[in-house]
Amino acid sequence: MRGKHIKRGLALAGIAGLALSATFLAAPVSARAELPAGPPAKSTSIVSHDNVLTSKVTKRITGTGVEAQAKALADYWTPARMKAAKSLERTASRSDSARQRTQQSALQGTAGSVAPSRTSKVSAKIAPQYSQPNLPSNTPAARTNGKVFFSHDGGNYVCSAAVVNSEGKSLIWTAGHCLGEDGVWSSNVVFVPAYSNGTAPYGVWYAKNIATTSRWFNNHDWAYDVGAVTLHANFGYRIADYLGAQGIKWGEKTKTFTAAAFGYPADDPFDGETLYRADGKTTDKGDGTLFMTSGLTGGSSGGPWFRNFDGDWGYVNGHNDFIYLDAPLYMYSPYYGAQVADLYTHVRKMSADAVSGPTPKISGTAKVGKKLTAKPGTWKPSGTKLSYQWYRNSTKISGATKSTYKLLKADKKKKITVKVTGKKDGYANTTKTSAKTKTVK
């Protein structure tokens, strides 16, 4: 990776003399969503909430359903409003560190990991959007990082986050305080992958569900400040299928590793408009948190710390979370242990909703010159648009994209199938394939 990495020289001299407190590096949100397709794992250690839209967004809704809500939310988060979103700062006493030191052993847990998903629908032909590390937006590290925008307490705020692989293919990982704290959830939550200077090269993704640990949400425990967001589909895809996804690790016995940290710092001397990277070796603080030399500021909260990063892919094993004001060069993260395993288990099967329909059937006589008709059945939700593609012995037939197909001489002694694809904004596409016809006579 080329370009500038954040070094110690980026300290905030204006606050370097302030001691005995720590500050968050981001902001909270929430929004309305439907229940996940599969029930999340039950755990009293995790709290979650459907993303709620405030009246400033709901008044923009025309129509019904997820697609109408997603459009209203995208209309609300204009480039100007995104640029104006603030990093949310909170302070905490260093005495919290001593209190947490007595409970850190419970965090270790059993080691686990999920590998990155390197497949995507992104083409290398997309015009580059350069960030501070000079990464075009179509590179894996750029397109799987992004900004989380949300509303909280009447204001608009911003954090950083990364796409993480899971069975549901709809997950981004961030800091818990970006999603809620002190028993109050954030709202109007969206994710903009590869954000750069007000542009959203891969669109605005509407949050379906937000989750964090109860120890964070109710008790402000820094070692448990982790958060997860399940996103609705966009462009007919779940986000991990569309952009790829980074891996994640927890329970690592070796707590010292070289981390590649990413985020969108917004506080001085940064403006939050470009992606930054900071490399550093982590140190175990002994209270359930790790720290590394960084220099990133507010707005970078939730941005991933990659372990085993190869320049494109890696494993999220920490995130930008907070700094102590008397030592602003050092970024802190919760140690990823049992609390991360609990949260990941809770959300890993949660997914964007997909359109659904039965296996199509083919009516008609399998004879050259005769017409075959695809019978798609009833698809849900209502308003789902269907498209067709006919196949000859599993080979796509050029131009055969209607619900009917007239058999040609080339079809003789072959078998015919049809694929029906259902599409609806805000939902993942679904394709169903019919059974083969009899051999064409």
Coordinates of C-alpha atoms in Angstrom, one line a residue:
M1 CA 0.0 0.0 0.0
R2 CA 1.4 3.4 -1.0
G3 CA 0.9 6.8 0.3
K4 CA 1.0 8.4 3.8
H5 CA 0.6 6.5 7.0
I6 CA -0.2 8.3 10.2
K7 CA 2.9 8.9 12.3
R8 CA 3.5 10.3 15.8
G9 CA 4.0 13.8 14.4
L10 CA 0.2 14.1 14.0
A11 CA -0.4 14.7 17.7
L12 CA -3.0 17.2 18.7
A13 CA -0.8 19.7 20.5
G14 CA -3.8 21.8 21.6
I15 CA -5.1 19.0 23.9
A16 CA -1.8 17.3 24.8
G17 CA -1.7 18.8 28.3
L18 CA -5.2 17.5 29.3
A19 CA -4.9 14.5 31.5
L20 CA -6.9 11.8 33.3
S21 CA -9.6 11.5 30.7
A22 CA -10.4 9.6 27.5
T23 CA -12.4 10.6 24.4
F24 CA -14.4 8.6 21.9
L25 CA -13.7 8.9 18.3
A26 CA -17.1 8.7 16.7
A27 CA -20.9 8.9 17.0
P28 CA -24.3 6.9 17.5
V29 CA -27.5 6.0 15.3
S30 CA -30.8 3.8 14.7
A31 CA -33.5 2.9 12.0
R32 CA -36.6 0.9 11.3
A33 CA -36.2 -2.7 9.8
E34 CA -37.9 -6.0 9.5
L35 CA -37.0 -9.1 11.6
P36 CA -34.0 -11.1 10.3
A37 CA -34.7 -14.1 8.1
G38 CA -33.2 -16.4 10.8
P39 CA -33.4 -15.8 14.5
P40 CA -30.2 -14.5 16.1
A41 CA -28.5 -16.5 18.7
K42 CA -29.9 -15.8 22.2
S43 CA -27.6 -14.1 24.6
T44 CA -28.1 -11.9 27.6
S45 CA -24.7 -10.3 26.9
I46 CA -25.9 -8.8 23.6
V47 CA -28.6 -6.1 22.9
S48 CA -29.9 -5.3 19.4
H49 CA -32.4 -2.9 17.9
D50 CA -34.1 -2.4 14.5
N51 CA -32.8 0.7 12.8
V52 CA -35.3 3.5 13.4
L53 CA -36.0 6.4 11.1
T54 CA -36.7 9.8 12.7
S55 CA -39.5 12.1 11.5
K56 CA -36.9 14.1 9.4
V57 CA -36.6 11.0 7.3
T58 CA -40.1 9.4 7.5
K59 CA -41.7 12.6 6.1
R60 CA -39.7 12.0 2.9
I61 CA -41.1 8.5 2.4
T62 CA -43.4 8.0 -0.6
G63 CA -44.7 4.6 -1.1
T64 CA -44.3 1.6 1.2
G65 CA -41.7 -1.1 2.0
V66 CA -37.9 -1.2 2.4
E67 CA -37.2 0.4 -1.0
A68 CA -39.3 3.5 -0.1
Q69 CA -37.6 3.8 3.3
A70 CA -34.1 3.3 1.8
K71 CA -34.7 6.0 -0.8
A72 CA -35.9 8.5 1.9
L73 CA -32.8 7.8 3.9
A74 CA -30.5 8.2 0.9
D75 CA -32.3 11.5 0.2
Y76 CA -31.8 12.6 3.8
W77 CA -28.1 11.9 3.8
T78 CA -27.1 14.4 1.1
P79 CA -23.4 15.0 0.4
A80 CA -23.7 18.3 2.3
R81 CA -25.2 16.6 5.3
M82 CA -22.6 13.9 5.3
K83 CA -19.8 16.4 5.2
A84 CA -21.5 18.3 8.1
A85 CA -21.8 15.2 10.3
K86 CA -19.7 15.4 13.4
S87 CA -17.5 13.0 15.4
L88 CA -19.1 12.3 18.7
E89 CA -16.8 12.8 21.8
R90 CA -17.3 11.4 25.2
T91 CA -14.9 11.4 28.2
A92 CA -14.1 8.7 30.8
S93 CA -11.8 8.6 33.8
R94 CA -8.6 6.6 33.8
S95 CA -10.0 5.0 36.9
D96 CA -12.2 3.0 34.6
S97 CA -9.0 1.2 33.5
A98 CA -8.3 0.1 37.1
R99 CA -11.8 -1.1 37.5
Q100 CA -11.7 -3.1 34.3
R101 CA -8.4 -4.7 35.1
T102 CA -10.0 -7.0 37.6
Q103 CA -12.4 -8.5 35.0
Q104 CA -10.2 -8.8 31.9
S105 CA -9.6 -12.6 32.4
A106 CA -13.2 -13.2 31.4
L107 CA -12.6 -11.8 27.9
Q108 CA -10.1 -14.4 26.6
G109 CA -12.6 -17.0 25.6
T110 CA -12.0 -19.6 22.9
A111 CA -10.0 -18.5 19.8
G112 CA -12.0 -18.3 16.6
S113 CA -11.8 -16.7 13.2
V114 CA -13.7 -16.3 9.9
A115 CA -11.8 -15.9 6.7
P116 CA -12.3 -13.0 4.3
S117 CA -14.6 -13.4 1.3
R118 CA -12.6 -12.3 -1.7
T119 CA -15.3 -12.6 -4.3
S120 CA -17.2 -9.5 -5.4
K121 CA -19.2 -8.0 -8.3
V122 CA -16.9 -5.0 -8.5
S123 CA -15.1 -4.3 -11.8
A124 CA -11.6 -3.0 -12.0
K125 CA -12.9 -0.6 -14.7
I126 CA -14.6 1.6 -12.1
A127 CA -13.0 5.1 -12.1
P128 CA -10.6 5.5 -9.2
Q129 CA -11.5 7.6 -6.1
Y130 CA -8.2 8.2 -4.3
S131 CA -7.9 8.3 -0.6
Q132 CA -4.8 9.3 1.5
P133 CA -3.3 5.8 1.1
N134 CA -3.8 6.4 -2.6
L135 CA -6.2 3.5 -2.9
P136 CA -8.6 3.4 -5.8
S137 CA -12.2 2.8 -4.6
N138 CA -12.3 -0.6 -6.4
T139 CA -9.4 -2.1 -4.4
P140 CA -10.5 -4.5 -1.6
A141 CA -9.2 -2.4 1.3
A142 CA -11.0 0.7 0.1
R143 CA -14.3 -0.8 -0.9
T144 CA -14.6 -2.8 2.4
N145 CA -14.0 0.3 4.5
G146 CA -16.4 3.2 4.8
K147 CA -18.3 5.7 6.9
V148 CA -21.3 5.1 9.1
F149 CA -23.6 8.0 9.3
F150 CA -26.3 8.3 12.0
S151 CA -28.4 10.6 14.2
H152 CA -28.3 10.8 17.9
D153 CA -29.8 13.3 20.4
G154 CA -30.9 15.6 17.6
G155 CA -27.6 15.7 15.8
N156 CA -25.9 14.0 12.9
Y157 CA -22.7 12.1 13.5
V158 CA -20.2 9.9 11.7
C159 CA -18.0 6.8 12.4
S160 CA -15.9 4.4 10.4
A161 CA -16.6 0.7 9.8
A162 CA -15.6 -2.3 7.7
V163 CA -17.5 -5.1 5.9
V164 CA -17.0 -8.4 7.7
N165 CA -17.7 -11.9 6.3
S166 CA -20.6 -13.9 7.7
E167 CA -23.2 -16.4 6.7
G168 CA -25.7 -13.6 6.3
K169 CA -23.3 -11.6 4.0
S170 CA -24.8 -8.4 5.3
L171 CA -22.5 -7.4 8.2
I172 CA -20.4 -4.4 9.0
W173 CA -18.3 -4.1 12.1
T174 CA -17.7 -0.9 14.1
A175 CA -17.5 0.6 17.7
G176 CA -20.5 0.1 20.0
H177 CA -20.7 3.8 20.8
C178 CA -21.5 4.5 17.2
L179 CA -24.7 2.6 17.6
G180 CA -25.8 3.4 21.1
E181 CA -24.8 4.1 24.7
D182 CA -26.3 4.8 28.1
G183 CA -29.4 2.9 27.1
V184 CA -30.1 5.1 24.0
W185 CA -29.9 3.8 20.4
S186 CA -28.7 5.8 17.4
S187 CA -31.1 6.3 14.4
N188 CA -31.1 6.9 10.6
V189 CA -28.0 4.6 10.3
V190 CA -26.5 4.1 6.9
F191 CA -23.1 2.9 5.6
V192 CA -21.2 4.4 2.7
P193 CA -18.4 2.1 1.5
A194 CA -15.3 3.8 -0.1
Y195 CA -16.7 7.2 0.8
S196 CA -14.4 10.0 -0.6
N197 CA -15.0 13.7 -0.5
G198 CA -18.8 13.5 -0.5
T199 CA -19.0 10.8 -3.1
A200 CA -20.6 7.3 -2.6
P201 CA -19.1 5.2 -5.4
Y202 CA -21.0 2.1 -4.2
G203 CA -24.2 3.8 -3.0
V204 CA -25.8 4.3 0.5
W205 CA -26.6 1.1 2.4
Y206 CA -29.6 1.3 4.8
A207 CA -29.1 -0.4 8.2
K208 CA -31.6 -3.1 9.1
N209 CA -30.4 -3.9 12.6
I210 CA -27.8 -2.6 15.0
A211 CA -26.3 -4.5 17.9
T212 CA -23.7 -4.1 20.7
T213 CA -22.9 -5.7 24.1
S214 CA -25.1 -5.1 27.1
R215 CA -21.9 -4.3 29.1
W216 CA -21.3 -1.4 26.8
F217 CA -24.9 -0.2 26.2
N218 CA -25.9 -0.2 29.8
N219 CA -22.6 0.0 31.8
H220 CA -20.2 2.0 29.6
D221 CA -17.6 -0.7 29.8
W222 CA -14.8 0.2 27.4
A223 CA -13.6 -3.4 27.0
Y224 CA -17.0 -4.3 25.6
D225 CA -17.4 -1.3 23.2
V226 CA -17.9 -3.3 20.0
G227 CA -20.8 -3.0 17.5
A228 CA -22.3 -4.8 14.5
V229 CA -24.7 -3.6 11.8
T230 CA -26.8 -5.8 9.5
L231 CA -27.6 -4.0 6.3
H232 CA -30.4 -4.2 3.8
A233 CA -29.5 -5.2 0.2
N234 CA -28.6 -2.7 -2.4
F235 CA -28.5 -3.1 -6.2
G236 CA -30.0 -6.5 -5.7
Y237 CA -27.0 -7.8 -3.6
R238 CA -26.0 -8.3 0.0
I239 CA -23.0 -6.1 0.7
A240 CA -20.5 -8.9 1.1
D241 CA -21.6 -10.5 -2.1
Y242 CA -21.3 -7.1 -3.9
L243 CA -18.0 -5.9 -2.4
G244 CA -16.3 -8.8 -0.7
A245 CA -15.7 -8.8 3.0
Q246 CA -12.8 -8.9 5.5
G247 CA -12.2 -11.7 8.0
I248 CA -12.4 -11.4 11.8
K249 CA -10.5 -13.0 14.7
W250 CA -11.1 -13.3 18.4
G251 CA -9.6 -15.0 21.4
E252 CA -6.0 -14.7 20.1
K253 CA -3.5 -15.5 22.8
T254 CA -0.8 -13.3 21.2
K255 CA -2.1 -9.8 22.0
T256 CA 0.9 -8.1 20.4
F257 CA 0.7 -7.9 16.6
T258 CA 1.3 -5.4 13.9
A259 CA -2.0 -3.7 13.1
A260 CA -3.0 -1.9 10.0
A261 CA -5.6 0.5 11.2
F262 CA -8.1 2.3 8.8
G263 CA -10.6 5.1 9.4
Y264 CA -11.9 8.5 8.4
P265 CA -10.5 10.9 11.0
A266 CA -12.5 14.1 11.1
D267 CA -11.1 16.2 14.0
D268 CA -8.1 18.5 13.5
P269 CA -5.9 18.2 11.6
F270 CA -8.1 16.0 9.4
D271 CA -11.4 16.7 7.7
G272 CA -13.1 13.3 7.5
E273 CA -13.3 13.2 3.8
T274 CA -10.6 10.6 3.0
L275 CA -9.5 7.2 4.2
Y276 CA -6.4 7.1 6.3
R277 CA -4.2 4.2 7.4
A278 CA -2.0 4.0 10.5
D279 CA 0.4 1.1 11.2
G280 CA 1.6 0.2 14.7
K281 CA 2.4 -2.6 17.1
T282 CA -0.3 -3.3 19.6
T283 CA 0.3 -3.4 23.4
D284 CA -1.8 -5.2 26.0
K285 CA -2.9 -2.6 28.6
G286 CA -4.0 -5.3 31.0
D287 CA -7.5 -4.1 31.5
G288 CA -9.3 -5.7 28.5
T289 CA -8.0 -3.1 26.0
L290 CA -5.0 -2.8 23.6
F291 CA -3.3 0.3 22.3
M292 CA -1.1 1.2 19.4
T293 CA 0.7 4.4 18.1
S294 CA -1.8 6.0 15.7
G295 CA -2.6 9.7 15.7
L296 CA -6.0 9.2 14.1
T297 CA -8.7 11.4 15.6
G298 CA -12.5 11.6 16.0
G299 CA -14.5 10.1 13.1
S300 CA -12.1 7.2 12.8
S301 CA -14.0 5.3 15.6
G302 CA -15.0 1.9 14.5
G303 CA -12.4 1.7 11.8
P304 CA -10.8 -1.8 11.7
W305 CA -7.4 -2.9 13.0
F306 CA -6.4 -5.6 10.6
R307 CA -4.2 -8.6 11.7
N308 CA -2.4 -10.6 9.0
F309 CA -3.2 -7.8 6.5
D310 CA -1.7 -8.4 3.0
G311 CA -2.5 -5.0 1.5
D312 CA -6.0 -6.1 0.4
W313 CA -7.4 -8.6 2.9
G314 CA -7.0 -9.3 6.6
Y315 CA -8.7 -10.1 9.8
V316 CA -10.4 -7.5 12.0
N317 CA -8.9 -8.0 15.4
G318 CA -9.5 -4.6 17.0
H319 CA -10.8 -1.1 16.0
N320 CA -10.2 2.6 16.7
D321 CA -12.2 3.2 19.8
F322 CA -10.8 5.9 22.2
I323 CA -7.8 7.9 23.2
Y324 CA -6.7 9.4 26.5
L325 CA -6.3 13.2 26.1
D326 CA -3.0 13.3 27.9
A327 CA -1.6 10.9 25.2
P328 CA -3.5 11.5 22.0
L329 CA -1.0 9.6 19.8
Y330 CA -2.1 6.3 21.3
M331 CA -5.3 4.7 20.0
Y332 CA -7.1 2.1 22.1
S333 CA -9.3 -0.8 21.2
P334 CA -11.1 -3.5 23.2
Y335 CA -9.3 -6.8 23.2
Y336 CA -11.2 -9.1 20.9
G337 CA -12.2 -12.0 23.1
A338 CA -15.4 -13.7 24.3
Q339 CA -17.4 -10.5 24.0
V340 CA -16.7 -10.4 20.2
A341 CA -17.4 -14.1 19.9
D342 CA -20.8 -13.4 21.6
L343 CA -21.7 -10.5 19.4
Y344 CA -20.5 -12.2 16.2
T345 CA -22.5 -15.3 17.0
H346 CA -25.6 -13.1 17.6
V347 CA -25.4 -11.4 14.1
R348 CA -23.6 -13.8 11.9
K349 CA -26.7 -15.4 10.3
M350 CA -28.7 -12.1 10.2
S351 CA -29.2 -11.1 6.6
A352 CA -30.7 -8.6 4.2
D353 CA -34.1 -9.8 3.0
A354 CA -34.3 -11.4 -0.4
V355 CA -37.2 -11.8 -2.8
S356 CA -38.6 -15.3 -2.9
G357 CA -40.5 -17.4 -5.3
P358 CA -41.2 -21.0 -6.3
T359 CA -39.3 -23.1 -8.8
P360 CA -40.7 -22.1 -12.2
K361 CA -42.4 -24.6 -14.5
I362 CA -42.4 -24.9 -18.3
S363 CA -45.6 -25.6 -20.2
G364 CA -45.9 -26.5 -23.9
T365 CA -44.8 -29.3 -26.2
A366 CA -41.1 -30.0 -26.7
K367 CA -41.1 -29.9 -30.4
V368 CA -39.4 -27.7 -33.0
G369 CA -41.7 -24.8 -34.0
K370 CA -43.8 -25.0 -30.8
K371 CA -43.9 -22.4 -28.1
L372 CA -42.8 -23.0 -24.5
T373 CA -44.1 -20.8 -21.7
A374 CA -42.5 -20.1 -18.3
K375 CA -44.8 -20.3 -15.3
P376 CA -43.0 -18.4 -12.6
G377 CA -45.7 -18.7 -9.8
T378 CA -46.2 -16.0 -7.2
W379 CA -43.2 -14.1 -5.9
K380 CA -42.9 -12.0 -2.8
P381 CA -42.9 -9.2 -1.8
S382 CA -45.5 -7.8 -4.1
G383 CA -44.0 -5.6 -6.8
T384 CA -41.1 -8.0 -7.5
K385 CA -40.0 -7.7 -11.1
L386 CA -39.2 -10.9 -13.0
S387 CA -36.8 -11.5 -15.8
Y388 CA -36.2 -14.6 -17.9
Q389 CA -33.3 -16.5 -19.5
W390 CA -33.8 -19.7 -21.5
Y391 CA -31.1 -22.4 -21.8
R392 CA -30.3 -25.2 -24.2
N393 CA -28.6 -28.1 -22.5
S394 CA -27.4 -25.6 -19.8
T395 CA -26.1 -23.2 -22.5
K396 CA -27.6 -19.7 -22.5
I397 CA -29.7 -19.0 -25.6
S398 CA -28.9 -15.6 -27.0
G399 CA -31.9 -13.2 -27.0
A400 CA -34.2 -15.7 -25.3
T401 CA -35.2 -13.4 -22.5
K402 CA -39.0 -13.4 -22.6
S403 CA -41.5 -15.5 -20.7
T404 CA -42.1 -17.5 -23.8
Y405 CA -39.7 -19.2 -26.2
K406 CA -40.3 -20.7 -29.7
L407 CA -38.3 -23.9 -30.2
L408 CA -35.8 -23.7 -33.1
K409 CA -34.0 -26.4 -35.2
A410 CA -30.9 -25.9 -33.0
D411 CA -33.0 -27.2 -30.1
K412 CA -33.7 -30.6 -31.6
K413 CA -32.4 -33.4 -29.4
K414 CA -31.7 -30.9 -26.7
K415 CA -33.4 -30.2 -23.3
I416 CA -34.6 -26.8 -22.4
T417 CA -34.6 -24.9 -19.0
V418 CA -35.5 -21.4 -18.0
K419 CA -34.1 -19.3 -15.2
V420 CA -36.4 -16.7 -13.5
T421 CA -34.8 -13.9 -11.5
G422 CA -36.8 -11.7 -9.1
K423 CA -35.6 -8.2 -8.3
K424 CA -36.9 -5.5 -6.0
D425 CA -35.1 -2.4 -4.6
G426 CA -34.0 -3.0 -1.0
Y427 CA -34.0 -6.8 -1.4
A428 CA -31.4 -9.3 -2.6
N429 CA -32.1 -10.8 -6.0
T430 CA -33.2 -14.4 -6.2
T431 CA -32.9 -16.8 -9.2
K432 CA -34.8 -20.0 -9.6
T433 CA -34.2 -22.6 -12.4
S434 CA -36.9 -24.9 -13.8
A435 CA -36.6 -28.6 -14.4
K436 CA -35.5 -29.7 -17.9
T437 CA -38.1 -30.4 -20.6
K438 CA -38.2 -33.7 -22.4
T439 CA -35.8 -34.0 -25.3
V440 CA -37.0 -31.7 -28.1
K441 CA -38.3 -33.5 -31.1

